[in-house]
Every structure is written in C-alpha cells, then in structure tokens.
PDB file of C-alpha atoms and ligand atoms in Angstrom:
ATOM      1  CA  MET A 131     -10.275  27.160   8.116  1.00  0.00           C
ATOM      2  CA  LEU A 132      -9.670  27.608  11.698  1.00  0.00           C
ATOM      3  CA  ASN A 133      -7.225  30.407  12.665  1.00  0.00           C
ATOM      4  CA  LYS A 134      -6.014  28.399  15.770  1.00  0.00           C
ATOM      5  CA  VAL A 135      -3.482  25.505  15.515  1.00  0.00           C
ATOM      6  CA  VAL A 136      -1.707  23.563  17.965  1.00  0.00           C
ATOM      7  CA  ILE A 137       0.860  20.998  16.852  1.00  0.00           C
ATOM      8  CA  GLY A 138       2.956  18.587  18.841  1.00  0.00           C
ATOM      9  CA  ASN A 139       6.510  17.780  17.931  1.00  0.00           C
ATOM     10  CA  GLN A 140       7.129  14.333  19.470  1.00  0.00           C
ATOM     11  CA  LYS A 141      10.665  14.352  18.112  1.00  0.00           C
ATOM     12  CA  MET A 142      12.812  10.738  18.800  1.00  0.00           C
ATOM     13  CA  ASN A 143      10.483   9.371  21.388  1.00  0.00           C
ATOM     14  CA  MET A 144       7.492   6.492  21.330  1.00  0.00           C
ATOM     15  CA  THR A 145       7.776   3.477  19.575  1.00  0.00           C
ATOM     16  CA  ALA A 146       4.393   2.771  17.436  1.00  0.00           C
ATOM     17  CA  THR A 147       3.187   0.988  20.390  1.00  0.00           C
ATOM     18  CA  GLN A 148       3.699   3.901  22.635  1.00  0.00           C
ATOM     19  CA  THR A 149       1.738   6.182  19.942  1.00  0.00           C
ATOM     20  CA  ARG A 150      -1.102   3.817  20.133  1.00  0.00           C
ATOM     21  CA  LYS A 151      -1.450   4.337  23.504  1.00  0.00           C
ATOM     22  CA  PHE A 152      -0.926   7.856  23.667  1.00  0.00           C
ATOM     23  CA  LEU A 153      -3.392   8.385  20.891  1.00  0.00           C
ATOM     24  CA  ASN A 154      -5.967   6.309  22.923  1.00  0.00           C
ATOM     25  CA  ALA A 155      -5.948   8.768  25.681  1.00  0.00           C
ATOM     26  CA  PHE A 156      -5.488  12.091  23.460  1.00  0.00           C
ATOM     27  CA  VAL A 157      -7.856  12.308  21.114  1.00  0.00           C
ATOM     28  CA  PRO A 158     -10.979  11.636  23.015  1.00  0.00           C
ATOM     29  CA  GLU A 159      -9.555  14.978  24.784  1.00  0.00           C
ATOM     30  CA  VAL A 160      -9.195  16.767  21.904  1.00  0.00           C
ATOM     31  CA  GLU A 161     -12.170  16.376  19.702  1.00  0.00           C
ATOM     32  CA  HIS A 162     -14.596  19.074  18.999  1.00  0.00           C
ATOM     33  CA  ILE A 163     -12.004  21.451  20.155  1.00  0.00           C
ATOM     34  CA  ASN A 164     -11.964  24.826  18.858  1.00  0.00           C
ATOM     35  CA  CYS A 165      -8.477  24.590  17.483  1.00  0.00           C
ATOM     36  CA  ARG A 166      -6.678  22.584  14.545  1.00  0.00           C
ATOM     37  CA  VAL A 167      -4.686  19.739  16.200  1.00  0.00           C
ATOM     38  CA  GLY A 168      -1.668  17.912  14.933  1.00  0.00           C
ATOM     39  CA  ILE A 169       1.222  15.680  16.079  1.00  0.00           C
ATOM     40  CA  CYS A 170       4.437  15.104  13.995  1.00  0.00           C
ATOM     41  CA  VAL A 171       5.644  11.677  15.257  1.00  0.00           C
ATOM     42  CA  PRO A 172       8.236   8.860  14.277  1.00  0.00           C
ATOM     43  CA  TYR A 173       8.188   7.474  10.459  1.00  0.00           C
ATOM     44  CA  THR A 174       7.445   4.304  12.265  1.00  0.00           C
ATOM     45  CA  SER A 175       4.527   5.596  14.104  1.00  0.00           C
ATOM     46  CA  LEU A 176       2.822   6.993  10.843  1.00  0.00           C
ATOM     47  CA  ALA A 177       1.203   3.903   9.740  1.00  0.00           C
ATOM     48  CA  ILE A 178      -0.627   3.752  13.577  1.00  0.00           C
ATOM     49  CA  CYS A 179      -1.617   7.192  13.451  1.00  0.00           C
ATOM     50  CA  LYS A 180      -3.040   6.359   9.816  1.00  0.00           C
ATOM     51  CA  ARG A 181      -5.239   4.281  11.689  1.00  0.00           C
ATOM     52  CA  ALA A 182      -6.100   5.664  14.670  1.00  0.00           C
ATOM     53  CA  LEU A 183      -6.757   9.189  13.274  1.00  0.00           C
ATOM     54  CA  LYS A 184      -8.879   7.871  10.498  1.00  0.00           C
ATOM     55  CA  ASP A 185     -12.216   9.940  11.193  1.00  0.00           C
ATOM     56  CA  THR A 186     -11.044  12.279  13.829  1.00  0.00           C
ATOM     57  CA  ASN A 187      -9.660  16.045  13.888  1.00  0.00           C
ATOM     58  CA  VAL A 188      -6.310  15.175  14.481  1.00  0.00           C
ATOM     59  CA  MET A 189      -3.934  15.621  11.597  1.00  0.00           C
ATOM     60  CA  PHE A 190      -0.988  13.443  11.770  1.00  0.00           C
ATOM     61  CA  GLY A 191       2.655  14.296  10.023  1.00  0.00           C
ATOM     62  CA  ALA A 192       6.555  13.428   9.910  1.00  0.00           C
ATOM     63  CA  GLN A 193       9.493  15.610  11.170  1.00  0.00           C
ATOM     64  CA  ASN A 194      11.487  15.533   8.315  1.00  0.00           C
ATOM     65  CA  VAL A 195      11.102  14.764   4.772  1.00  0.00           C
ATOM     66  CA  SER A 196      13.663  14.235   1.772  1.00  0.00           C
ATOM     67  CA  GLU A 197      14.688  16.964  -0.449  1.00  0.00           C
ATOM     68  CA  PHE A 198      14.827  14.463  -3.120  1.00  0.00           C
ATOM     69  CA  GLU A 199      11.814  12.920  -5.212  1.00  0.00           C
ATOM     70  CA  ARG A 200      13.029   9.361  -5.580  1.00  0.00           C
ATOM     71  CA  GLY A 201      15.833   7.053  -5.987  1.00  0.00           C
ATOM     72  CA  ALA A 202      19.276   6.084  -4.467  1.00  0.00           C
ATOM     73  CA  TYR A 203      19.342   8.057  -1.127  1.00  0.00           C
ATOM     74  CA  THR A 204      19.716   5.794   1.494  1.00  0.00           C
ATOM     75  CA  GLY A 205      17.447   6.124   4.250  1.00  0.00           C
ATOM     76  CA  GLU A 206      15.484   9.063   3.053  1.00  0.00           C
ATOM     77  CA  VAL A 207      11.618   9.224   3.087  1.00  0.00           C
ATOM     78  CA  SER A 208      10.098  11.045   0.362  1.00  0.00           C
ATOM     79  CA  SER A 209       6.786  13.290   0.328  1.00  0.00           C
ATOM     80  CA  GLU A 210       5.283  10.787  -2.372  1.00  0.00           C
ATOM     81  CA  MET A 211       5.946   7.948  -0.030  1.00  0.00           C
ATOM     82  CA  LEU A 212       4.367  10.194   3.031  1.00  0.00           C
ATOM     83  CA  ALA A 213       1.560  11.525   1.499  1.00  0.00           C
ATOM     84  CA  ASP A 214       0.693   7.658   0.179  1.00  0.00           C
ATOM     85  CA  ILE A 215       0.224   6.901   3.882  1.00  0.00           C
ATOM     86  CA  GLY A 216      -2.041   9.994   4.216  1.00  0.00           C
ATOM     87  CA  CYS A 217       0.503  12.108   5.936  1.00  0.00           C
ATOM     88  CA  LYS A 218      -0.747  15.668   5.760  1.00  0.00           C
ATOM     89  CA  LEU A 219       2.080  17.471   7.446  1.00  0.00           C
ATOM     90  CA  THR A 220       6.056  17.551   7.712  1.00  0.00           C
ATOM     91  CA  LEU A 221       8.158  19.705   9.933  1.00  0.00           C
ATOM     92  CA  VAL A 222      10.809  21.134   7.975  1.00  0.00           C
ATOM     93  CA  GLY A 223      13.833  22.640   8.895  1.00  0.00           C
ATOM     94  CA  HIS A 224      13.560  22.321  12.673  1.00  0.00           C
ATOM     95  CA  SER A 225      17.020  23.598  14.458  1.00  0.00           C
ATOM     96  CA  GLU A 226      17.538  20.444  15.786  1.00  0.00           C
ATOM     97  CA  ARG A 227      17.699  19.023  12.053  1.00  0.00           C
ATOM     98  CA  ARG A 228      19.820  22.527  11.165  1.00  0.00           C
ATOM     99  CA  LYS A 229      22.431  22.195  13.941  1.00  0.00           C
ATOM    100  CA  LEU A 230      22.615  18.377  14.313  1.00  0.00           C
ATOM    101  CA  PHE A 231      22.618  17.474  10.779  1.00  0.00           C
ATOM    102  CA  SER A 232      23.494  20.319   9.193  1.00  0.00           C
ATOM    103  CA  GLU A 233      20.149  21.345   7.134  1.00  0.00           C
ATOM    104  CA  HIS A 234      20.696  24.482   5.582  1.00  0.00           C
ATOM    105  CA  ASN A 235      17.945  26.843   3.962  1.00  0.00           C
ATOM    106  CA  SER A 236      18.590  25.632   0.103  1.00  0.00           C
ATOM    107  CA  GLN A 237      17.609  21.947   1.378  1.00  0.00           C
ATOM    108  CA  ILE A 238      14.621  23.232   3.276  1.00  0.00           C
ATOM    109  CA  ASN A 239      13.581  24.776   0.596  1.00  0.00           C
ATOM    110  CA  ASN A 240      14.001  21.998  -1.913  1.00  0.00           C
ATOM    111  CA  LYS A 241      11.804  19.983   0.733  1.00  0.00           C
ATOM    112  CA  ILE A 242       9.323  22.521   0.612  1.00  0.00           C
ATOM    113  CA  LYS A 243       9.153  22.322  -3.213  1.00  0.00           C
ATOM    114  CA  GLN A 244       8.850  18.266  -2.890  1.00  0.00           C
ATOM    115  CA  ASN A 245       5.794  18.700  -0.287  1.00  0.00           C
ATOM    116  CA  LEU A 246       3.972  20.841  -2.279  1.00  0.00           C
ATOM    117  CA  ARG A 247       4.184  18.473  -5.218  1.00  0.00           C
ATOM    118  CA  TYR A 248       2.014  15.896  -3.279  1.00  0.00           C
ATOM    119  CA  ASN A 249      -0.207  18.738  -1.149  1.00  0.00           C
ATOM    120  CA  ILE A 250       1.598  18.044   2.048  1.00  0.00           C
ATOM    121  CA  THR A 251       2.274  21.390   4.516  1.00  0.00           C
ATOM    122  CA  SER A 252       5.569  22.030   5.495  1.00  0.00           C
ATOM    123  CA  ILE A 253       5.650  23.659   8.840  1.00  0.00           C
ATOM    124  CA  LEU A 254       8.951  25.822   8.427  1.00  0.00           C
ATOM    125  CA  CYS A 255      10.688  26.518  11.605  1.00  0.00           C
ATOM    126  CA  ILE A 256      12.542  29.078  12.267  1.00  0.00           C
ATOM    127  CA  GLY A 257      14.450  31.404  14.950  1.00  0.00           C
ATOM    128  CA  GLU A 258      17.572  32.705  16.130  1.00  0.00           C
ATOM    129  CA  SER A 259      20.340  31.460  18.205  1.00  0.00           C
ATOM    130  CA  LYS A 260      21.189  32.972  21.958  1.00  0.00           C
ATOM    131  CA  ARG A 261      24.231  34.497  20.646  1.00  0.00           C
ATOM    132  CA  GLU A 262      22.283  35.777  17.596  1.00  0.00           C
ATOM    133  CA  ARG A 263      19.808  37.382  19.690  1.00  0.00           C
ATOM    134  CA  THR A 264      22.512  38.932  22.072  1.00  0.00           C
ATOM    135  CA  GLN A 265      24.296  40.448  18.923  1.00  0.00           C
ATOM    136  CA  GLY A 266      20.932  42.036  17.714  1.00  0.00           C
ATOM    137  CA  LEU A 267      20.703  40.028  14.745  1.00  0.00           C
ATOM    138  CA  THR A 268      17.174  38.336  15.385  1.00  0.00           C
ATOM    139  CA  GLN A 269      15.434  39.655  12.352  1.00  0.00           C
ATOM    140  CA  ASN A 270      18.433  39.540  10.213  1.00  0.00           C
ATOM    141  CA  VAL A 271      18.143  35.933  10.679  1.00  0.00           C
ATOM    142  CA  ILE A 272      14.663  35.459  10.318  1.00  0.00           C
ATOM    143  CA  CYS A 273      14.792  37.667   7.148  1.00  0.00           C
ATOM    144  CA  LYS A 274      17.438  35.256   5.489  1.00  0.00           C
ATOM    145  CA  GLN A 275      15.944  31.900   6.492  1.00  0.00           C
ATOM    146  CA  LEU A 276      12.368  33.180   4.998  1.00  0.00           C
ATOM    147  CA  ASP A 277      13.827  34.626   1.926  1.00  0.00           C
ATOM    148  CA  GLU A 278      15.974  31.256   1.018  1.00  0.00           C
ATOM    149  CA  CYS A 279      13.736  28.808   2.474  1.00  0.00           C
ATOM    150  CA  LEU A 280      10.358  30.077   0.387  1.00  0.00           C
ATOM    151  CA  SER A 281      12.587  30.694  -2.622  1.00  0.00           C
ATOM    152  CA  GLY A 282      10.973  30.368  -5.956  1.00  0.00           C
ATOM    153  CA  LEU A 283       7.354  29.810  -4.127  1.00  0.00           C
ATOM    154  CA  TYR A 284       4.173  31.410  -5.433  1.00  0.00           C
ATOM    155  CA  GLU A 285       1.678  33.324  -3.382  1.00  0.00           C
ATOM    156  CA  ASN A 286      -1.265  30.639  -3.686  1.00  0.00           C
ATOM    157  CA  GLU A 287       1.763  27.992  -2.476  1.00  0.00           C
ATOM    158  CA  LEU A 288       1.681  29.572   1.132  1.00  0.00           C
ATOM    159  CA  GLU A 289      -1.504  28.023   1.833  1.00  0.00           C
ATOM    160  CA  ASN A 290       0.480  24.829   2.227  1.00  0.00           C
ATOM    161  CA  ILE A 291       3.286  26.457   4.607  1.00  0.00           C
ATOM    162  CA  ILE A 292       3.080  27.261   8.094  1.00  0.00           C
ATOM    163  CA  VAL A 293       5.880  29.212   9.656  1.00  0.00           C
ATOM    164  CA  ALA A 294       6.828  28.333  13.405  1.00  0.00           C
ATOM    165  CA  TYR A 295       8.950  31.064  15.186  1.00  0.00           C
ATOM    166  CA  GLU A 296      11.462  28.713  17.110  1.00  0.00           C
ATOM    167  CA  PRO A 297      13.968  30.603  18.943  1.00  0.00           C
ATOM    168  CA  VAL A 298      16.764  27.968  19.927  1.00  0.00           C
ATOM    169  CA  TRP A 299      17.512  29.091  23.174  1.00  0.00           C
ATOM    170  CA  ALA A 300      14.143  28.765  24.097  1.00  0.00           C
ATOM    171  CA  ILE A 301      13.429  24.929  22.718  1.00  0.00           C
ATOM    172  CA  GLY A 302      13.798  22.269  25.492  1.00  0.00           C
ATOM    173  CA  THR A 303      15.134  24.591  28.032  1.00  0.00           C
ATOM    174  CA  GLY A 304      12.353  25.755  29.920  1.00  0.00           C
ATOM    175  CA  GLN A 305      13.213  29.025  28.964  1.00  0.00           C
ATOM    176  CA  THR A 306      10.110  30.411  27.095  1.00  0.00           C
ATOM    177  CA  ALA A 307      10.557  33.930  24.756  1.00  0.00           C
ATOM    178  CA  THR A 308       8.319  36.723  26.742  1.00  0.00           C
ATOM    179  CA  SER A 309       5.080  37.565  24.994  1.00  0.00           C
ATOM    180  CA  LYS A 310       6.720  40.702  23.983  1.00  0.00           C
ATOM    181  CA  GLN A 311       9.603  38.745  22.021  1.00  0.00           C
ATOM    182  CA  ILE A 312       7.158  36.672  20.542  1.00  0.00           C
ATOM    183  CA  GLU A 313       4.785  39.479  19.369  1.00  0.00           C
ATOM    184  CA  GLU A 314       7.803  41.191  17.676  1.00  0.00           C
ATOM    185  CA  ALA A 315       8.765  38.253  16.142  1.00  0.00           C
ATOM    186  CA  VAL A 316       5.496  37.457  14.749  1.00  0.00           C
ATOM    187  CA  SER A 317       5.021  41.042  13.486  1.00  0.00           C
ATOM    188  CA  PHE A 318       8.315  40.696  11.755  1.00  0.00           C
ATOM    189  CA  ILE A 319       7.658  37.657   9.838  1.00  0.00           C
ATOM    190  CA  ARG A 320       4.070  39.003   8.812  1.00  0.00           C
ATOM    191  CA  GLU A 321       6.152  42.134   7.548  1.00  0.00           C
ATOM    192  CA  GLU A 322       8.604  39.932   5.479  1.00  0.00           C
ATOM    193  CA  ILE A 323       5.671  37.740   3.762  1.00  0.00           C
ATOM    194  CA  ALA A 324       3.998  40.769   2.847  1.00  0.00           C
ATOM    195  CA  ARG A 325       7.272  42.535   1.572  1.00  0.00           C
ATOM    196  CA  LEU A 326       8.118  38.875  -0.261  1.00  0.00           C
ATOM    197  CA  TYR A 327       4.366  38.376  -1.389  1.00  0.00           C
ATOM    198  CA  THR A 328       1.418  40.852  -0.388  1.00  0.00           C
ATOM    199  CA  ASP A 329      -0.464  42.040   2.718  1.00  0.00           C
ATOM    200  CA  LYS A 330      -3.029  39.425   1.577  1.00  0.00           C
ATOM    201  CA  ALA A 331      -0.484  36.675   2.285  1.00  0.00           C
ATOM    202  CA  SER A 332       0.856  38.208   5.232  1.00  0.00           C
ATOM    203  CA  LYS A 333      -2.462  38.442   7.163  1.00  0.00           C
ATOM    204  CA  ASN A 334      -3.442  34.453   5.739  1.00  0.00           C
ATOM    205  CA  ILE A 335      -0.224  32.694   6.800  1.00  0.00           C
ATOM    206  CA  ILE A 336      -0.354  30.614   9.952  1.00  0.00           C
ATOM    207  CA  VAL A 337       2.231  31.609  12.756  1.00  0.00           C
ATOM    208  CA  LEU A 338       2.680  29.681  15.777  1.00  0.00           C
ATOM    209  CA  TYR A 339       5.838  29.878  18.307  1.00  0.00           C
ATOM    210  CA  GLY A 340       7.262  27.109  19.527  1.00  0.00           C
ATOM    211  CA  GLY A 341       9.682  26.682  22.577  1.00  0.00           C
ATOM    212  CA  SER A 342       8.969  25.477  26.214  1.00  0.00           C
ATOM    213  CA  VAL A 343       5.286  25.888  25.748  1.00  0.00           C
ATOM    214  CA  LYS A 344       3.317  24.328  28.454  1.00  0.00           C
ATOM    215  CA  PRO A 345      -0.217  24.166  30.311  1.00  0.00           C
ATOM    216  CA  ASP A 346       1.226  26.373  32.772  1.00  0.00           C
ATOM    217  CA  ASN A 347       2.361  29.063  30.477  1.00  0.00           C
ATOM    218  CA  ALA A 348       0.309  29.006  27.692  1.00  0.00           C
ATOM    219  CA  LYS A 349      -1.932  31.638  29.093  1.00  0.00           C
ATOM    220  CA  ASN A 350       0.756  34.006  28.746  1.00  0.00           C
ATOM    221  CA  PHE A 351       0.590  33.562  24.950  1.00  0.00           C
ATOM    222  CA  ILE A 352      -3.353  33.326  24.508  1.00  0.00           C
ATOM    223  CA  ASN A 353      -3.622  37.241  23.569  1.00  0.00           C
ATOM    224  CA  ILE A 354      -0.423  37.496  21.342  1.00  0.00           C
ATOM    225  CA  LYS A 355      -1.244  39.472  18.240  1.00  0.00           C
ATOM    226  CA  ASN A 356      -1.330  37.555  14.865  1.00  0.00           C
ATOM    227  CA  LEU A 357      -0.128  34.483  16.401  1.00  0.00           C
ATOM    228  CA  ASN A 358      -2.099  31.603  15.326  1.00  0.00           C
ATOM    229  CA  GLY A 359      -1.014  28.859  17.746  1.00  0.00           C
ATOM    230  CA  PHE A 360       1.848  26.938  19.155  1.00  0.00           C
ATOM    231  CA  LEU A 361       4.376  23.872  18.147  1.00  0.00           C
ATOM    232  CA  VAL A 362       4.877  22.203  21.043  1.00  0.00           C
ATOM    233  CA  GLY A 363       7.804  19.489  21.755  1.00  0.00           C
ATOM    234  CA  GLY A 364       8.434  18.193  25.308  1.00  0.00           C
ATOM    235  CA  VAL A 365       4.791  18.589  26.788  1.00  0.00           C
ATOM    236  CA  SER A 366       3.402  16.848  23.267  1.00  0.00           C
ATOM    237  CA  LEU A 367       4.603  13.612  24.917  1.00  0.00           C
ATOM    238  CA  ASP A 368       1.910  13.788  27.465  1.00  0.00           C
ATOM    239  CA  ALA A 369      -1.368  12.973  26.730  1.00  0.00           C
ATOM    240  CA  LYS A 370      -2.921  14.612  29.507  1.00  0.00           C
ATOM    241  CA  ALA A 371      -0.564  17.799  29.965  1.00  0.00           C
ATOM    242  CA  PHE A 372      -0.648  18.341  25.998  1.00  0.00           C
ATOM    243  CA  SER A 373      -4.725  18.217  25.854  1.00  0.00           C
ATOM    244  CA  GLU A 374      -4.851  20.525  28.688  1.00  0.00           C
ATOM    245  CA  LEU A 375      -2.682  23.126  27.029  1.00  0.00           C
ATOM    246  CA  ILE A 376      -4.808  22.661  23.845  1.00  0.00           C
ATOM    247  CA  GLN A 377      -8.136  23.036  25.935  1.00  0.00           C
ATOM    248  CA  ILE A 378      -6.668  26.400  27.439  1.00  0.00           C
ATOM    249  CA  TYR A 379      -5.713  27.385  24.171  1.00  0.00           C
ATOM    250  CA  SER A 380      -8.963  26.784  22.300  1.00  0.00           C
ATOM    251  CA  GLY A 381     -11.087  28.561  25.463  1.00  0.00           C
ATOM    252  CA  LYS A 382     -12.193  25.163  26.150  1.00  0.00           C
ATOM    253  CA  SER A 383     -11.868  24.838  30.131  1.00  0.00           C
ATOM    254  CA  ASN A 384     -11.245  21.096  31.428  1.00  0.00           C
ATOM    255  CA  LYS A 385     -13.726  20.364  33.989  1.00  0.00           C
ATOM    256  CA  LYS A 386     -13.645  16.949  33.928  1.00  0.00           C
ATOM    257  CA  LYS A 387     -10.224  16.754  35.369  1.00  0.00           C
TER     258      LYS A 387
HETATM  259  P1  PGA B 815      10.000  22.018  23.530  1.00  0.00           P
HETATM  260  O1  PGA B 815      10.432  22.088  22.098  1.00  0.00           O
HETATM  261  O2  PGA B 815       8.410  22.737  23.707  1.00  0.00           O
HETATM  262  O3  PGA B 815      10.423  21.035  24.332  1.00  0.00           O
HETATM  263  O4  PGA B 815      10.822  23.607  23.761  1.00  0.00           O
HETATM  264  C1  PGA B 815       9.762  22.808  21.116  1.00  0.00           C
HETATM  265  C2  PGA B 815      10.286  21.982  19.293  1.00  0.00           C
HETATM  266  O5  PGA B 815      11.243  21.481  19.516  1.00  0.00           O
HETATM  267  O6  PGA B 815       9.663  22.156  18.518  1.00  0.00           O
END
C-alpha cells in the first residue's frame, strides 16, 4: 500500500455536471502518480464518479454516512447504499458536521462501525478549536475524540480507518497550523493509537493533516515526520490547483504547466 494519501473534501459544492467537468480535467493530471488520491463528493455526484473513475487510480467517497443500518430515517444514506454504488471512502466526524449538525463521538463511532460492515474506509476527522488550543487542551480533545470514536474497534479494523487531524481554526480560514504544531499532533495521535492498540497499529495507521493546505504551502509540510498526506477542502474544487498540490507532495514536478 502506498504511504502517501491526498483526499479532497468538496463539501456542498459541485453539481453532478460540474463534477464530470472537474474529473475530466483532474484525472489525467494525477494518473500514475506516487500517491493514493481520493475525492469526497456530494451524494448526487457519486454515480458520475463511479462511471468516470472506473479503471483509474482515483478513489471516490461520500462526506457523511448514516449511523443506522436501514429503515425509517428520512434523508439518511446508509453504508450499504454507498458500498453498492462502489464507494470505498467516507468522511466521518468532520468539524462542520460536529459544529453545525451537533454530531457527537458516539454517533461517529456508530458510523464507523456501519462502514466497517460494508468495507468502507472511514476518514475520521478530529481536532481542537481555537479556544481549546489556547487553553492548552489540544491533547485532551484528541485523546477523547480518538477514544470515543474508535471505541469497540479491533486492531485489524484500523486498516479501514484514516485519521485526519484538522484543527478547527485552520479549516477554510487560510490560517494553517505550523509544521511543529502538526508534527506534535501527529505524534500524539500515534502515541494514543499505541496506547489503545499496539505499536504496530500506531506505525501503520494513516494520518493526514487538513486545514488550508494549498500548492503554495504544501512544500512546508512534505517533511513532517509520520504524516501521510492531506485532507484538502477549498483547493480540491480547482482541478488545476488540486492536481498541482498532489504533484508537489508526491514529488512529481508539473513541467507541462
Ligand atoms: P480547507 O478545508 O482545506 O478549505 O481548509 C479542509 C477540510 O474542511 O477538510
């Protein structure tokens, strides 16, 4: 398995028609790249992704999933439905969902468990708010989120979990965490995984950083110890900028441009 991973989170942007156009421009730029690439799109764009990304190296996923298996949950979309359409990834616990839709750790834990039943990788987003960082609570927040969101999971199931460290204050703000802050958080996440599971699990789990990552600042993050890549919001809407970021990170220079 390749160690470098970059995932786009396109949020509530892009109609299916716009997604098709985006993929036409994006996919040729990231083919044969030394990096696992994925995009998390609105539900309405999943069918387009399934068709357009068949036989490519680009994975696609949803941005949310129901914590329930099936039944009278109007408006929800289940892991089984996502798996049936070929979806291999979903975000879970993004800070916008925690803040705007009051999602809490036990629901996120249920979502992960649903995904596991259908072999879908959960990209578990965790991270502190500005106030929590100022109060010195970053590690407490990370510890609680990991503990509660991974509760009841077996070590072998961590193969289907990617952890995305996304300090809330860096998301969509243009204010990135420093390399030192990211490195500290990533090591702490790995320490926690070692405490909850084993050293082997801690070494193997994929950990990403997210929060205002752009082609201009990606270079600053390339050498962060034990970081596997990025979860990218705003920039993932621009095929040129997103592919450039991936090329920079994967070490393939973009000579054509
Ligand atoms: P951003 O978003 O790159 O626009 O800061 C990251 C995210 O929300 O995952």
